[in-house]
């Protein structure tokens, strides 16, 4: 032996497994799953989460928006 470490190079194509996983997820949702309704409910929950903040909470929220941690609701609402 030359003293060099044995190295093995390999690759795995997970495309088929990923497609199978996604199909299983969609199947688990069932026929009644409505993505538009889910998105609307998420938007409502987001609005409720940040509604009625006290002044300290609002300052924290504004700080997180300016830092880019949270999306700016006003920009999103103006775009709609």
XYZ file of N, CA, C and O in Angstrom:
320
model
N 0.831 -1.188 0.000
C 0.000 0.000 0.000
C 0.869 1.242 0.000
O 1.944 1.248 0.540
N 0.342 2.281 -0.572
C 1.114 3.504 -0.691
C 0.950 4.418 0.520
O 1.572 5.456 0.582
N 0.123 4.040 1.468
C -0.073 4.874 2.642
C -1.142 5.940 2.464
O -1.392 6.718 3.367
N -1.741 6.017 1.272
C -2.806 6.992 1.041
C -4.133 6.441 1.549
O -4.385 5.244 1.426
N -4.958 7.304 2.123
C -6.251 6.817 2.617
C -7.143 6.394 1.458
O -7.058 6.930 0.353
N -7.928 5.395 1.703
C -8.896 4.962 0.700
C -10.068 5.924 0.700
O -10.641 6.205 1.742
N -10.393 6.422 -0.452
C -11.518 7.328 -0.579
C -12.480 6.761 -1.610
O -12.062 6.279 -2.659
N -13.736 6.821 -1.274
C -14.764 6.355 -2.189
C -15.659 7.526 -2.523
O -16.122 8.243 -1.650
N -15.878 7.708 -3.780
C -16.791 8.754 -4.224
C -18.057 8.087 -4.717
O -17.998 7.138 -5.510
N -19.170 8.551 -4.218
C -20.436 7.989 -4.680
C -21.493 9.078 -4.665
O -21.341 10.112 -4.025
N -22.534 8.842 -5.386
C -23.658 9.774 -5.389
C -24.945 8.967 -5.373
O -24.985 7.818 -5.823
N -25.972 9.599 -4.825
C -27.270 8.948 -4.736
C -28.293 9.894 -5.336
O -28.366 11.065 -4.951
N -29.057 9.404 -6.272
C -30.115 10.206 -6.879
C -31.412 9.935 -6.118
O -31.958 8.834 -6.169
N -31.881 10.939 -5.384
C -33.083 10.791 -4.570
C -34.332 11.308 -5.276
O -35.382 11.458 -4.658
N -34.242 11.568 -6.570
C -35.367 12.136 -7.306
C -36.607 11.262 -7.204
O -37.695 11.741 -6.891
N -36.458 9.975 -7.439
C -37.607 9.070 -7.395
C -38.194 9.033 -5.986
O -39.411 9.071 -5.810
N -37.323 8.964 -4.986
C -37.814 8.939 -3.606
C -38.521 10.238 -3.242
O -39.524 10.223 -2.531
N -38.018 11.361 -3.711
C -38.655 12.644 -3.424
C -40.019 12.718 -4.095
O -40.996 13.201 -3.500
N -40.121 12.257 -5.326
C -41.412 12.253 -6.008
C -42.400 11.329 -5.290
O -43.576 11.663 -5.143
N -41.930 10.207 -4.828
C -42.781 9.275 -4.087
C -43.240 9.915 -2.778
O -44.405 9.797 -2.392
N -42.352 10.608 -2.093
C -42.689 11.266 -0.828
C -43.744 12.345 -1.058
O -44.730 12.426 -0.327
N -43.544 13.157 -2.088
C -44.516 14.220 -2.385
C -45.876 13.649 -2.747
O -46.911 14.172 -2.329
N -45.891 12.574 -3.517
C -47.158 11.942 -3.875
C -47.867 11.412 -2.630
O -49.092 11.523 -2.505
N -47.113 10.860 -1.692
C -47.706 10.344 -0.459
C -48.287 11.478 0.386
O -49.347 11.328 0.996
N -47.607 12.607 0.406
C -48.110 13.760 1.158
C -49.417 14.250 0.556
O -50.405 14.470 1.271
N -49.469 14.414 -0.751
C -50.688 14.880 -1.409
C -51.814 13.876 -1.206
O -52.960 14.251 -0.953
N -51.505 12.595 -1.289
C -52.518 11.564 -1.061
C -53.049 11.631 0.372
O -54.243 11.466 0.616
N -52.172 11.888 1.323
C -52.594 11.980 2.723
C -53.514 13.175 2.963
O -54.378 13.125 3.840
N -53.340 14.243 2.188
C -54.230 15.396 2.323
C -55.662 15.018 1.961
O -56.607 15.573 2.498
N -55.827 14.127 1.037
C -57.156 13.692 0.629
C -57.756 14.606 -0.424
O -57.181 15.608 -0.835
N -58.970 14.243 -0.842
C -59.649 14.975 -1.912
C -60.208 16.317 -1.456
O -60.550 17.160 -2.279
N -60.351 16.508 -0.164
C -60.985 17.733 0.331
C -59.987 18.843 0.619
O -60.385 19.935 1.024
N -58.706 18.593 0.420
C -57.686 19.604 0.705
C -57.799 20.737 -0.290
O -57.824 20.533 -1.501
N -57.880 21.951 0.229
C -58.018 23.150 -0.603
C -56.847 24.089 -0.299
O -56.865 24.797 0.708
N -55.800 24.093 -1.131
C -54.620 24.910 -0.838
C -54.939 26.397 -0.710
O -54.349 27.087 0.117
N -55.880 26.906 -1.504
C -56.232 28.332 -1.418
C -56.857 28.641 -0.064
O -56.561 29.690 0.546
N -57.715 27.762 0.428
C -58.335 27.975 1.734
C -57.291 27.893 2.846
O -57.332 28.678 3.804
N -56.351 26.972 2.713
C -55.286 26.847 3.713
C -54.457 28.129 3.758
O -54.146 28.648 4.832
N -54.113 28.666 2.586
C -53.341 29.898 2.529
C -54.119 31.064 3.139
O -53.559 31.862 3.892
N -55.419 31.150 2.842
C -56.244 32.216 3.413
C -56.295 32.098 4.936
O -56.210 33.111 5.648
N -56.410 30.882 5.450
C -56.419 30.675 6.906
C -55.078 31.054 7.531
O -55.032 31.626 8.626
N -53.988 30.750 6.841
C -52.666 31.130 7.347
C -52.517 32.649 7.388
O -51.944 33.198 8.331
N -53.023 33.323 6.361
C -52.959 34.788 6.340
C -53.766 35.379 7.488
O -53.331 36.326 8.145
N -54.943 34.824 7.738
C -55.782 35.293 8.840
C -55.084 35.071 10.174
O -55.060 35.959 11.032
N -54.487 33.901 10.353
C -53.767 33.603 11.591
C -52.599 34.569 11.779
O -52.341 35.045 12.891
N -51.897 34.883 10.700
C -50.779 35.820 10.759
C -51.268 37.204 11.201
O -50.663 37.850 12.047
N -52.381 37.651 10.627
C -52.936 38.958 10.993
C -53.349 38.975 12.459
O -53.103 39.952 13.169
N -53.987 37.911 12.922
C -54.411 37.844 14.321
C -53.220 37.810 15.271
O -53.271 38.364 16.368
N -52.161 37.142 14.841
C -50.973 37.020 15.685
C -50.363 38.379 16.014
O -49.919 38.624 17.130
N -50.361 39.273 15.028
C -49.714 40.568 15.226
C -50.707 41.711 15.416
O -50.331 42.874 15.353
N -51.978 41.409 15.664
C -52.980 42.445 15.912
C -53.012 42.766 17.403
O -52.787 41.906 18.250
N -53.273 44.015 17.719
C -53.456 44.411 19.108
C -52.207 44.342 19.959
O -52.292 44.054 21.157
N -51.063 44.594 19.365
C -49.822 44.577 20.140
C -49.771 45.796 21.059
O -50.182 46.889 20.677
N -49.244 45.597 22.277
C -49.035 46.763 23.142
C -47.813 47.513 22.623
O -47.097 47.025 21.741
N -47.550 48.720 23.122
C -46.441 49.521 22.559
C -45.084 48.815 22.576
O -44.322 48.913 21.618
N -44.777 48.105 23.627
C -43.500 47.393 23.695
C -43.416 46.272 22.679
O -42.385 46.081 22.023
N -44.512 45.542 22.534
C -44.550 44.479 21.542
C -44.450 45.053 20.134
O -43.784 44.485 19.271
N -45.102 46.193 19.905
C -45.056 46.825 18.588
C -43.639 47.274 18.257
O -43.187 47.106 17.124
N -42.930 47.801 19.248
C -41.531 48.201 19.016
C -40.685 46.982 18.642
O -39.868 47.036 17.732
N -40.897 45.878 19.361
C -40.157 44.657 19.064
C -40.492 44.158 17.667
O -39.607 43.753 16.903
N -41.772 44.193 17.327
C -42.202 43.764 16.000
C -41.547 44.640 14.931
O -40.998 44.126 13.947
N -41.605 45.960 15.118
C -41.015 46.882 14.144
C -39.515 46.640 13.994
O -38.977 46.698 12.882
N -38.843 46.358 15.097
C -37.409 46.066 15.069
C -37.134 44.807 14.243
O -36.215 44.778 13.412
N -37.942 43.781 14.445
C -37.763 42.533 13.697
C -38.070 42.717 12.216
O -37.418 42.110 11.359
N -39.032 43.566 11.894
C -39.332 43.851 10.480
C -38.155 44.578 9.848
O -37.701 44.226 8.760
N -37.643 45.608 10.536
C -36.499 46.359 9.987
C -35.272 45.478 9.811
O -34.496 45.665 8.874
N -35.115 44.496 10.693
C -33.960 43.589 10.611
C -34.165 42.522 9.541
O -33.250 41.765 9.236
N -35.374 42.448 8.978
C -35.647 41.465 7.942
C -36.007 40.089 8.480
O -36.085 39.125 7.721
N -36.230 39.999 9.782
C -36.589 38.714 10.384
C -38.051 38.383 10.092
O -38.388 37.243 9.812
N -38.906 39.395 10.146
C -40.326 39.235 9.835
C -40.652 40.046 8.591
O -40.069 41.109 8.375
N -41.598 39.565 7.794
C -42.001 40.341 6.612
C -42.804 41.570 7.029
O -43.482 41.561 8.056
N -42.701 42.612 6.233
C -43.434 43.848 6.496
C -44.871 43.679 6.007
O -45.122 43.556 4.810
N -45.817 43.647 6.935
C -47.226 43.456 6.557
C -47.726 44.598 5.696
O -48.539 44.401 4.802
N -47.267 45.803 5.940
C -47.749 46.953 5.177
C -47.362 46.845 3.712
O -48.170 47.094 2.829
N -46.139 46.427 3.448
C -45.695 46.246 2.063
C -46.525 45.167 1.389
O -46.972 45.310 0.258
N -46.763 44.063 2.118
C -47.554 42.979 1.562
C -48.995 43.425 1.302
O -49.574 43.134 0.268
N -49.577 44.190 2.230
C -50.954 44.670 2.063
C -51.053 45.662 0.922
O -52.039 45.663 0.181
N -50.042 46.506 0.753
C -50.053 47.487 -0.345
C -49.972 46.801 -1.702
O -50.517 47.278 -2.682
N -49.273 45.663 -1.744
C -49.111 44.938 -3.004
C -50.396 44.204 -3.412
O -50.596 43.901 -4.574
N -51.227 43.918 -2.435
C -52.454 43.142 -2.714
C -53.520 43.973 -3.396
O -53.520 45.072 -3.633
